[in-house]
Short mmCIF file of C-alpha atoms in Angstrom, two decimals:
data_model
loop_
_atom_site.label_atom_id
_atom_site.label_comp_id
_atom_site.label_asym_id
_atom_site.label_seq_id
_atom_site.Cartn_x
_atom_site.Cartn_y
_atom_site.Cartn_z
CA MET E 704 0.00 0.00 0.00
CA ALA E 705 2.84 2.40 0.90
CA GLY E 706 4.46 1.66 -2.48
CA ARG E 707 1.21 2.40 -4.23
CA THR E 708 0.88 5.74 -2.41
CA VAL E 709 4.40 6.79 -3.38
CA ARG E 710 3.68 5.83 -6.97
CA ALA E 711 0.43 7.82 -6.93
CA GLU E 712 2.28 10.85 -5.59
CA GLN E 713 4.91 10.54 -8.30
CA VAL E 714 2.24 10.38 -10.98
CA SER E 715 0.48 13.39 -9.50
CA ALA E 716 3.75 15.39 -9.40
CA THR E 717 4.57 14.44 -13.00
CA ARG E 718 1.11 15.49 -14.19
CA GLU E 719 1.52 18.82 -12.39
CA LEU E 720 4.93 19.40 -14.02
CA ILE E 721 3.46 18.68 -17.44
CA LEU E 722 0.45 20.96 -16.89
CA THR E 723 2.68 23.84 -15.77
CA ALA E 724 5.14 23.43 -18.66
CA ALA E 725 2.34 23.15 -21.21
CA GLU E 726 0.47 26.19 -19.92
CA ARG E 727 3.63 28.26 -20.13
CA LEU E 728 4.67 27.10 -23.61
CA PHE E 729 1.14 27.45 -25.02
CA ALA E 730 0.84 30.93 -23.49
CA GLU E 731 4.12 32.13 -24.95
CA ARG E 732 4.09 30.46 -28.38
CA GLY E 733 0.54 29.40 -29.19
CA VAL E 734 -1.04 25.97 -28.78
CA TYR E 735 -0.67 24.89 -32.37
CA ALA E 736 3.04 25.74 -32.49
CA VAL E 737 4.07 23.52 -29.55
CA SER E 738 4.34 19.73 -29.86
CA ASN E 739 3.56 17.21 -27.09
CA ARG E 740 7.21 16.21 -27.36
CA GLN E 741 8.33 19.77 -26.57
CA VAL E 742 5.98 19.85 -23.59
CA SER E 743 7.41 16.55 -22.29
CA GLU E 744 10.94 17.90 -22.63
CA ALA E 745 10.14 21.22 -20.95
CA ALA E 746 8.54 19.28 -18.07
CA GLY E 747 11.85 17.44 -17.63
CA GLN E 748 10.43 14.08 -18.67
CA GLY E 749 13.02 11.68 -20.11
CA ASN E 750 10.20 9.90 -21.93
CA ASN E 751 9.02 12.09 -24.80
CA ALA E 752 5.68 10.29 -24.82
CA ALA E 753 4.89 11.47 -21.26
CA VAL E 754 2.15 13.85 -22.37
CA GLY E 755 0.41 11.10 -24.31
CA TYR E 756 0.70 8.67 -21.43
CA HIS E 757 -0.64 11.06 -18.78
CA PHE E 758 -3.15 13.12 -20.75
CA GLY E 759 -3.83 11.69 -24.20
CA THR E 760 -4.13 14.16 -27.09
CA LYS E 761 -3.22 17.81 -27.09
CA THR E 762 -6.91 18.67 -26.80
CA ASP E 763 -7.10 16.55 -23.63
CA LEU E 764 -4.06 18.39 -22.28
CA VAL E 765 -5.59 21.80 -22.99
CA ARG E 766 -8.81 20.67 -21.30
CA ALA E 767 -6.86 19.54 -18.22
CA ILE E 768 -5.19 22.96 -17.95
CA ILE E 769 -8.56 24.70 -18.21
CA ARG E 770 -10.07 22.42 -15.54
CA LYS E 771 -7.13 22.92 -13.19
CA HIS E 772 -8.03 26.62 -13.02
CA ALA E 773 -11.78 26.26 -13.42
CA ALA E 774 -12.38 24.84 -9.95
CA ARG E 775 -10.82 27.83 -8.20
CA ILE E 776 -12.43 30.36 -10.54
CA GLU E 777 -15.77 28.69 -9.87
CA GLU E 778 -15.24 29.05 -6.09
CA ILE E 779 -14.63 32.79 -6.45
CA ARG E 780 -17.63 33.14 -8.74
CA ALA E 781 -19.91 31.25 -6.33
CA ARG E 782 -18.79 33.48 -3.45
CA LEU E 783 -19.50 36.68 -5.43
CA LEU E 784 -22.82 35.26 -6.60
CA ALA E 785 -23.90 34.49 -3.02
CA ALA E 786 -23.19 38.11 -2.05
CA VAL E 787 -25.18 39.64 -4.94
CA GLY E 788 -28.52 38.15 -3.82
CA ASP E 789 -31.41 39.39 -5.94
CA SER E 790 -29.87 42.74 -6.85
CA THR E 791 -31.43 44.63 -9.73
CA ASP E 792 -28.31 46.74 -10.28
CA VAL E 793 -26.53 45.52 -13.41
CA ARG E 794 -23.20 46.54 -11.92
CA ASP E 795 -23.48 43.91 -9.18
CA TRP E 796 -23.96 41.19 -11.80
CA VAL E 797 -21.14 42.52 -13.99
CA ASP E 798 -18.90 42.35 -10.91
CA CYS E 799 -19.71 38.62 -10.64
CA LEU E 800 -19.01 38.17 -14.34
CA VAL E 801 -15.77 40.12 -14.62
CA ARG E 802 -13.93 39.76 -11.30
CA PRO E 803 -13.34 35.98 -10.90
CA VAL E 804 -10.53 35.67 -13.49
CA PRO E 805 -8.50 38.71 -12.32
CA GLU E 806 -9.00 37.69 -8.69
CA HIS E 807 -7.77 34.17 -9.50
CA LEU E 808 -4.71 35.61 -11.30
CA ALA E 809 -3.93 37.85 -8.33
CA ALA E 810 -4.12 34.84 -5.99
CA LEU E 811 -1.69 32.84 -8.17
CA GLY E 812 1.02 35.45 -7.61
CA SER E 813 3.48 36.63 -10.25
CA PRO E 814 4.30 35.47 -12.88
CA THR E 815 1.18 33.85 -14.32
CA TRP E 816 0.57 32.37 -17.76
CA TYR E 817 -3.10 31.44 -17.61
CA ALA E 818 -4.47 34.68 -19.08
CA ARG E 819 -2.22 34.42 -22.16
CA PHE E 820 -3.00 30.71 -22.41
CA CYS E 821 -6.73 31.56 -22.50
CA ALA E 822 -6.16 34.19 -25.19
CA GLN E 823 -4.31 31.62 -27.32
CA VAL E 824 -7.04 29.03 -26.83
CA MET E 825 -9.78 31.55 -27.65
CA THR E 826 -7.98 32.55 -30.87
CA ASP E 827 -7.70 28.90 -31.97
CA PRO E 828 -10.51 27.84 -34.30
CA ALA E 829 -10.87 24.34 -32.80
CA LEU E 830 -9.87 24.76 -29.16
CA ARG E 831 -12.11 27.73 -28.44
CA ARG E 832 -15.00 25.27 -28.26
CA LEU E 833 -13.36 23.62 -25.22
CA MET E 834 -13.51 26.88 -23.33
CA ALA E 835 -17.16 27.35 -24.27
CA GLU E 836 -18.01 23.82 -23.10
CA GLU E 837 -16.34 24.38 -19.75
CA SER E 838 -18.14 27.71 -19.32
CA LEU E 839 -21.51 26.17 -20.16
CA SER E 840 -20.98 23.55 -17.49
CA SER E 841 -20.70 26.24 -14.77
CA PRO E 842 -24.08 26.65 -13.03
CA SER E 843 -23.00 29.90 -11.34
CA LEU E 844 -21.99 31.46 -14.67
CA ARG E 845 -25.43 30.64 -16.09
CA GLN E 846 -27.09 32.34 -13.12
CA ILE E 847 -24.89 35.42 -13.55
CA VAL E 848 -25.62 35.73 -17.27
CA GLU E 849 -29.33 35.47 -16.42
CA GLY E 850 -28.89 38.10 -13.68
CA VAL E 851 -27.28 40.55 -16.13
CA ARG E 852 -30.11 39.92 -18.60
CA ARG E 853 -32.80 40.77 -16.03
CA CYS E 854 -31.18 44.13 -15.27
CA LEU E 855 -30.70 45.27 -18.86
CA PRO E 856 -32.93 47.79 -20.61
CA ASP E 857 -35.03 46.44 -23.45
CA MET E 858 -32.89 45.63 -26.51
CA PRO E 859 -33.04 43.22 -29.46
CA ASP E 860 -31.79 39.68 -28.69
CA GLU E 861 -29.20 40.10 -31.40
CA VAL E 862 -27.68 43.12 -29.65
CA ARG E 863 -27.66 41.29 -26.30
CA VAL E 864 -25.76 38.39 -27.87
CA GLU E 865 -23.39 40.78 -29.63
CA ARG E 866 -22.57 42.66 -26.42
CA GLY E 867 -22.17 39.40 -24.50
CA ASP E 868 -19.57 38.35 -27.07
CA MET E 869 -17.79 41.69 -26.66
CA VAL E 870 -17.66 41.28 -22.87
CA ARG E 871 -16.10 37.84 -23.35
CA HIS E 872 -13.44 39.28 -25.68
CA LEU E 873 -12.62 41.99 -23.15
CA ILE E 874 -12.38 39.65 -20.15
CA VAL E 875 -9.94 37.41 -22.05
CA HIS E 876 -7.79 39.94 -23.89
CA VAL E 877 -7.54 42.68 -21.25
CA ALA E 878 -6.27 40.08 -18.76
CA ALA E 879 -3.85 38.57 -21.31
CA GLU E 880 -2.42 41.96 -22.24
CA ARG E 881 -1.96 42.93 -18.59
CA GLU E 882 -0.31 39.58 -17.81
CA ARG E 883 2.07 40.03 -20.76
CA ALA E 884 2.97 43.56 -19.65
CA LEU E 885 3.73 42.30 -16.13
CA ALA E 886 5.85 39.46 -17.54
CA GLU E 887 7.80 41.79 -19.84
CA ASN E 888 7.95 44.59 -17.29
CA THR E 889 6.35 47.10 -19.68
CA PRO E 890 3.87 49.79 -18.57
CA THR E 891 0.22 48.82 -18.10
CA PRO E 892 -2.71 50.74 -16.59
CA ARG E 893 -3.53 50.12 -12.88
CA THR E 894 -1.18 48.71 -10.29
CA SER E 895 -3.29 45.69 -9.27
CA TRP E 896 -5.54 43.04 -10.79
CA ARG E 897 -8.28 44.40 -8.54
CA GLY E 898 -7.91 47.87 -10.05
CA ALA E 899 -7.83 46.44 -13.58
CA ALA E 900 -11.05 44.54 -12.80
CA THR E 901 -12.71 47.76 -11.60
CA GLY E 902 -11.73 49.47 -14.86
CA LEU E 903 -13.21 46.59 -16.82
CA VAL E 904 -16.43 46.59 -14.78
CA ASP E 905 -16.89 50.34 -15.37
CA ALA E 906 -16.39 49.89 -19.12
CA VAL E 907 -18.60 46.80 -19.41
CA VAL E 908 -21.49 48.43 -17.52
CA GLY E 909 -21.26 51.42 -19.89
CA MET E 910 -21.25 49.09 -22.86
CA TRP E 911 -24.25 47.06 -21.69
CA LEU E 912 -26.29 50.20 -21.00
CA ALA E 913 -25.33 52.04 -24.21
CA PRO E 914 -28.26 53.19 -26.39
CA VAL E 915 -28.96 50.95 -29.39
CA THR E 916 -29.14 52.48 -32.88
CA ARG E 917 -32.25 51.25 -34.66
CA GLY E 918 -33.62 51.78 -38.13
CA ARG E 919 -32.32 51.20 -41.60
CA GLU E 920 -29.02 49.53 -42.47
CA ILE E 921 -28.18 48.33 -39.01
CA THR E 922 -28.70 44.60 -39.37
CA MET Y 137 12.24 45.87 -72.58
CA ALA Y 138 9.19 43.69 -73.27
CA GLY Y 139 11.00 40.74 -71.64
CA ARG Y 140 11.70 42.80 -68.57
CA THR Y 141 8.03 43.80 -68.29
CA VAL Y 142 6.86 40.20 -68.54
CA ARG Y 143 9.37 39.24 -65.87
CA ALA Y 144 8.18 42.06 -63.61
CA GLU Y 145 4.58 40.93 -64.06
CA GLN Y 146 5.53 37.35 -63.19
CA VAL Y 147 7.29 38.52 -60.03
CA SER Y 148 4.32 40.63 -59.06
CA ALA Y 149 1.92 37.70 -59.63
CA THR Y 150 4.13 35.37 -57.58
CA ARG Y 151 4.33 37.84 -54.72
CA GLU Y 152 0.55 38.18 -54.75
CA LEU Y 153 0.11 34.37 -54.66
CA ILE Y 154 2.46 34.15 -51.69
CA LEU Y 155 0.76 36.97 -49.80
CA THR Y 156 -2.67 35.39 -50.29
CA ALA Y 157 -1.52 31.90 -49.26
CA ALA Y 158 0.32 33.23 -46.22
CA GLU Y 159 -2.60 35.35 -45.05
CA ARG Y 160 -4.92 32.37 -45.25
CA LEU Y 161 -2.58 29.90 -43.50
CA PHE Y 162 -1.66 32.39 -40.76
CA ALA Y 163 -5.35 33.21 -40.21
CA GLU Y 164 -6.37 29.57 -39.93
CA ARG Y 165 -3.44 28.10 -38.00
CA GLY Y 166 -1.52 30.93 -36.38
CA VAL Y 167 1.63 32.66 -37.60
CA TYR Y 168 4.06 30.72 -35.44
CA ALA Y 169 2.68 27.35 -36.54
CA VAL Y 170 3.22 27.87 -40.29
CA SER Y 171 6.68 27.65 -41.90
CA ASN Y 172 7.87 29.70 -44.88
CA ARG Y 173 8.21 26.37 -46.68
CA GLN Y 174 4.51 25.59 -46.13
CA VAL Y 175 3.60 29.04 -47.44
CA SER Y 176 5.71 28.51 -50.57
CA GLU Y 177 4.02 25.15 -51.17
CA ALA Y 178 0.50 26.51 -50.61
CA ALA Y 179 1.29 29.31 -53.07
CA GLY Y 180 2.14 26.66 -55.69
CA GLN Y 181 5.82 27.57 -55.80
CA GLY Y 182 8.09 24.71 -56.88
CA ASN Y 183 10.94 26.45 -55.09
CA ASN Y 184 10.44 26.09 -51.34
CA ALA Y 185 12.64 29.12 -50.73
CA ALA Y 186 10.24 31.41 -52.65
CA VAL Y 187 9.09 33.25 -49.51
CA GLY Y 188 12.65 34.01 -48.52
CA TYR Y 189 13.54 35.15 -52.03
CA HIS Y 190 10.54 37.46 -52.44
CA PHE Y 191 9.99 38.72 -48.88
CA GLY Y 192 12.87 37.82 -46.56
CA THR Y 193 11.96 36.67 -43.04
CA LYS Y 194 8.55 35.69 -41.74
CA THR Y 195 8.33 39.07 -40.00
CA ASP Y 196 8.89 40.77 -43.37
CA LEU Y 197 6.14 38.62 -44.87
CA VAL Y 198 3.69 39.52 -42.08
CA ARG Y 199 4.53 43.19 -42.55
CA ALA Y 200 3.91 42.92 -46.30
CA ILE Y 201 0.44 41.43 -45.65
CA ILE Y 202 -0.40 44.23 -43.21
CA ARG Y 203 0.77 46.88 -45.71
CA LYS Y 204 -1.20 45.33 -48.55
CA HIS Y 205 -4.40 46.05 -46.62
CA ALA Y 206 -3.23 49.21 -44.86
CA ALA Y 207 -3.34 51.39 -47.97
CA ARG Y 208 -7.02 50.68 -48.63
CA ILE Y 209 -7.97 50.95 -44.95
CA GLU Y 210 -6.18 54.29 -44.83
CA GLU Y 211 -8.20 55.52 -47.84
CA ILE Y 212 -11.47 54.67 -46.08
CA ARG Y 213 -10.26 56.28 -42.87
CA ALA Y 214 -9.21 59.48 -44.64
CA ARG Y 215 -12.62 59.69 -46.35
CA LEU Y 216 -14.48 59.30 -43.04
CA LEU Y 217 -12.14 61.78 -41.37
CA ALA Y 218 -12.78 64.41 -44.05
CA ALA Y 219 -16.54 64.08 -43.44
CA VAL Y 220 -16.32 64.45 -39.65
CA GLY Y 221 -14.87 67.99 -39.78
CA ASP Y 222 -14.54 69.55 -36.34
CA SER Y 223 -17.42 67.62 -34.75
CA THR Y 224 -17.59 67.61 -30.97
CA ASP Y 225 -19.79 64.49 -30.89
CA VAL Y 226 -17.68 61.54 -29.75
CA ARG Y 227 -19.83 59.22 -31.87
CA ASP Y 228 -18.60 60.84 -35.10
CA TRP Y 229 -15.00 60.17 -34.11
CA VAL Y 230 -15.74 56.62 -32.98
CA ASP Y 231 -17.30 56.04 -36.41
CA CYS Y 232 -13.96 57.03 -37.98
CA LEU Y 233 -12.11 54.74 -35.61
CA VAL Y 234 -14.30 51.64 -35.88
CA ARG Y 235 -15.72 51.55 -39.42
CA PRO Y 236 -12.64 51.38 -41.70
CA VAL Y 237 -11.78 47.71 -41.03
CA PRO Y 238 -15.33 46.30 -41.39
CA GLU Y 239 -15.88 48.46 -44.47
CA HIS Y 240 -12.64 47.13 -46.00
CA LEU Y 241 -13.68 43.53 -45.22
CA ALA Y 242 -17.08 44.12 -46.84
CA ALA Y 243 -15.38 45.49 -49.97
CA LEU Y 244 -13.12 42.41 -50.23
CA GLY Y 245 -16.16 40.15 -50.60
CA SER Y 246 -16.52 36.71 -49.03
CA PRO Y 247 -14.52 34.81 -47.86
CA THR Y 248 -11.91 36.99 -46.17
CA TRP Y 249 -9.01 36.02 -43.90
CA TYR Y 250 -7.60 39.38 -42.91
CA ALA Y 251 -9.60 39.79 -39.67
CA ARG Y 252 -8.46 36.40 -38.36
CA PHE Y 253 -4.92 37.13 -39.53
CA CYS Y 254 -4.97 40.36 -37.49
CA ALA Y 255 -6.27 38.51 -34.41
CA GLN Y 256 -3.42 36.00 -34.71
CA VAL Y 257 -0.83 38.75 -35.15
CA MET Y 258 -2.23 40.68 -32.18
CA THR Y 259 -2.06 37.58 -29.98
CA ASP Y 260 1.58 36.97 -30.92
CA PRO Y 261 4.03 38.45 -28.40
CA ALA Y 262 6.56 39.58 -31.02
CA LEU Y 263 4.46 40.36 -34.10
CA ARG Y 264 1.92 42.56 -32.32
CA ARG Y 265 4.56 45.31 -32.38
CA LEU Y 266 4.43 45.32 -36.19
CA MET Y 267 0.75 46.19 -36.11
CA ALA Y 268 1.38 48.97 -33.61
CA GLU Y 269 4.19 50.41 -35.79
CA GLU Y 270 1.96 50.44 -38.85
CA SER Y 271 -0.86 52.10 -36.89
CA LEU Y 272 1.46 54.76 -35.52
CA SER Y 273 2.56 55.63 -39.04
CA SER Y 274 -1.03 56.52 -40.03
CA PRO Y 275 -1.52 60.30 -39.73
CA SER Y 276 -5.32 59.99 -40.04
CA LEU Y 277 -5.48 57.50 -37.15
CA ARG Y 278 -3.55 59.92 -34.95
CA GLN Y 279 -6.01 62.69 -35.79
CA ILE Y 280 -8.94 60.42 -34.97
CA VAL Y 281 -7.51 59.36 -31.62
CA GLU Y 282 -6.99 63.05 -30.84
CA GLY Y 283 -10.57 63.81 -31.95
CA VAL Y 284 -11.98 61.14 -29.60
CA ARG Y 285 -9.88 62.54 -26.76
CA ARG Y 286 -11.23 66.08 -27.23
CA CYS Y 287 -14.84 64.86 -26.97
CA LEU Y 288 -14.41 62.74 -23.85
CA PRO Y 289 -15.51 63.83 -20.38
CA ASP Y 290 -12.71 64.43 -17.90
CA MET Y 291 -11.09 61.18 -16.78
CA PRO Y 292 -7.67 60.05 -15.53
CA ASP Y 293 -5.08 59.46 -18.29
CA GLU Y 294 -4.77 55.89 -17.09
CA VAL Y 295 -8.45 55.21 -17.71
CA ARG Y 296 -8.27 56.81 -21.16
CA VAL Y 297 -5.36 54.52 -22.08
CA GLU Y 298 -7.16 51.52 -20.61
CA ARG Y 299 -10.34 52.17 -22.61
CA GLY Y 300 -8.32 52.84 -25.76
CA ASP Y 301 -6.77 49.39 -25.35
CA MET Y 302 -10.23 47.86 -24.89
CA VAL Y 303 -11.49 49.50 -28.09
CA ARG Y 304 -8.51 48.03 -29.97
CA HIS Y 305 -9.28 44.55 -28.61
CA LEU Y 306 -12.91 44.87 -29.68
CA ILE Y 307 -12.13 46.13 -33.20
CA VAL Y 308 -9.78 43.18 -33.79
CA HIS Y 309 -11.64 40.32 -32.11
CA VAL Y 310 -15.23 41.20 -33.01
CA ALA Y 311 -14.20 41.31 -36.68
CA ALA Y 312 -12.21 38.06 -36.42
CA GLU Y 313 -15.09 36.23 -34.74
CA ARG Y 314 -17.57 37.44 -37.34
CA GLU Y 315 -15.23 36.47 -40.19
CA ARG Y 316 -14.81 33.00 -38.68
CA ALA Y 317 -18.56 32.57 -38.30
CA LEU Y 318 -19.07 33.56 -41.96
CA ALA Y 319 -16.34 31.13 -43.06
CA GLU Y 320 -17.78 28.26 -41.01
CA ASN Y 321 -21.37 29.18 -41.77
CA THR Y 322 -22.30 29.40 -38.08
CA PRO Y 323 -24.72 32.01 -36.67
CA THR Y 324 -23.41 35.50 -35.94
CA PRO Y 325 -25.23 38.72 -35.01
CA ARG Y 326 -26.08 41.17 -37.85
CA THR Y 327 -26.36 40.35 -41.51
CA SER Y 328 -23.73 42.79 -42.79
CA TRP Y 329 -20.35 44.20 -41.86
CA ARG Y 330 -22.01 47.61 -41.83
CA GLY Y 331 -24.51 46.44 -39.21
CA ALA Y 332 -21.77 44.81 -37.15
CA ALA Y 333 -19.83 48.10 -37.25
CA THR Y 334 -22.91 50.00 -36.01
CA GLY Y 335 -23.22 47.56 -33.09
CA LEU Y 336 -19.57 48.09 -32.26
CA VAL Y 337 -19.85 51.89 -32.49
CA ASP Y 338 -22.85 51.86 -30.10
CA ALA Y 339 -20.94 49.72 -27.59
CA VAL Y 340 -17.68 51.68 -27.85
CA VAL Y 341 -19.42 55.04 -27.35
CA GLY Y 342 -21.11 53.62 -24.23
CA MET Y 343 -17.79 52.35 -22.99
CA TRP Y 344 -15.94 55.66 -23.56
CA LEU Y 345 -18.66 57.64 -21.78
CA ALA Y 346 -19.09 55.24 -18.84
CA PRO Y 347 -18.67 56.79 -15.37
CA VAL Y 348 -15.29 56.13 -13.76
CA THR Y 349 -15.13 54.62 -10.26
CA ARG Y 350 -12.73 56.63 -8.13
CA GLY Y 351 -11.46 56.27 -4.59
CA ARG Y 352 -9.75 53.53 -2.68
CA GLU Y 353 -8.53 50.26 -4.17
CA ILE Y 354 -9.01 51.16 -7.78
CA THR Y 355 -5.46 51.62 -8.97
#
């Protein structure tokens, strides 16, 4: 039994090394550009087939990285959601939508790679579906999206979808750009993830509440 | 002299084939993931060194693709800028900022790859600087950014920079997502690039004019 436990711990440590190496390489170079062999090497695995053995395909590996972070992001989201109650102020719901990722990144400490990893995954034609699947499986996220919807002024469904897509782009790419600036030590607005999240909440609330042009030539 | 003209036309045609093949491959797979050799092959060049011969490095090739489109985008921008005069309505300036790329994509006809190409370049740590350099060299873009600034309510410089970055993310990624949806025949809001641009202008104006949270814990 003791031998089995040691073995299980070794496997767990190897998987963690692979996940960390892969997240970093994918973040810096793009998912498509990095081979499983390169990930195995960067994780210090003598066996170049280590990724395949522990995770399967590259898609499985990307999914494992997403899930590693998803549990903690979901915890933050559930906590914010519990605090918002039945608010009818759209800002409270936007807080729940926007703050979990920056708060998670702040908790990881510097440097992080997850924000750039997400930007790479979201820019990949095939892998972006993985991220959508994981998001759809979050019950708290569904409640938050519904909460935002209830607080919005009347607008065509098409515009609501369009603005929801824009919010998603901003959450992903603002965080990735800030993470890159921190990694490269170049200037970036705000001194904390918390401040950056506030800036994003302000902007997203303004965007959601913006008047909608109607009439000819706008479809 | 006739021989020289024919040769020049052949060179020009070859360069065009390479630019088109590269734009498409980079858009679909990412810039880092595609080799110059693959571009040469996709362009139907027997000589695998054709990219190197005609363009130099991959960075030079990416720059050539950007410049190919930049001239026409600049024409549209200059036309919109001439119409806006000395307006003090931020919406007029946002129109100038947001509409050139979608209008250019509409003029290219379907399918296009340039929006996805731009998203890939902007997500690449090294190549994104190319795009910034090209933008900075556009005198009309500088005038437009200045025009937006003059119409904005008072806000900290940091917030103005932050929102400017968000607008850039939206222009790039909304267009790329719409182009991908058109290519894959999946649903996307709005039936035209013009309509999509109107949706983006509405959202961006709302974002620029959004109240700014001030006080503790917001830096």
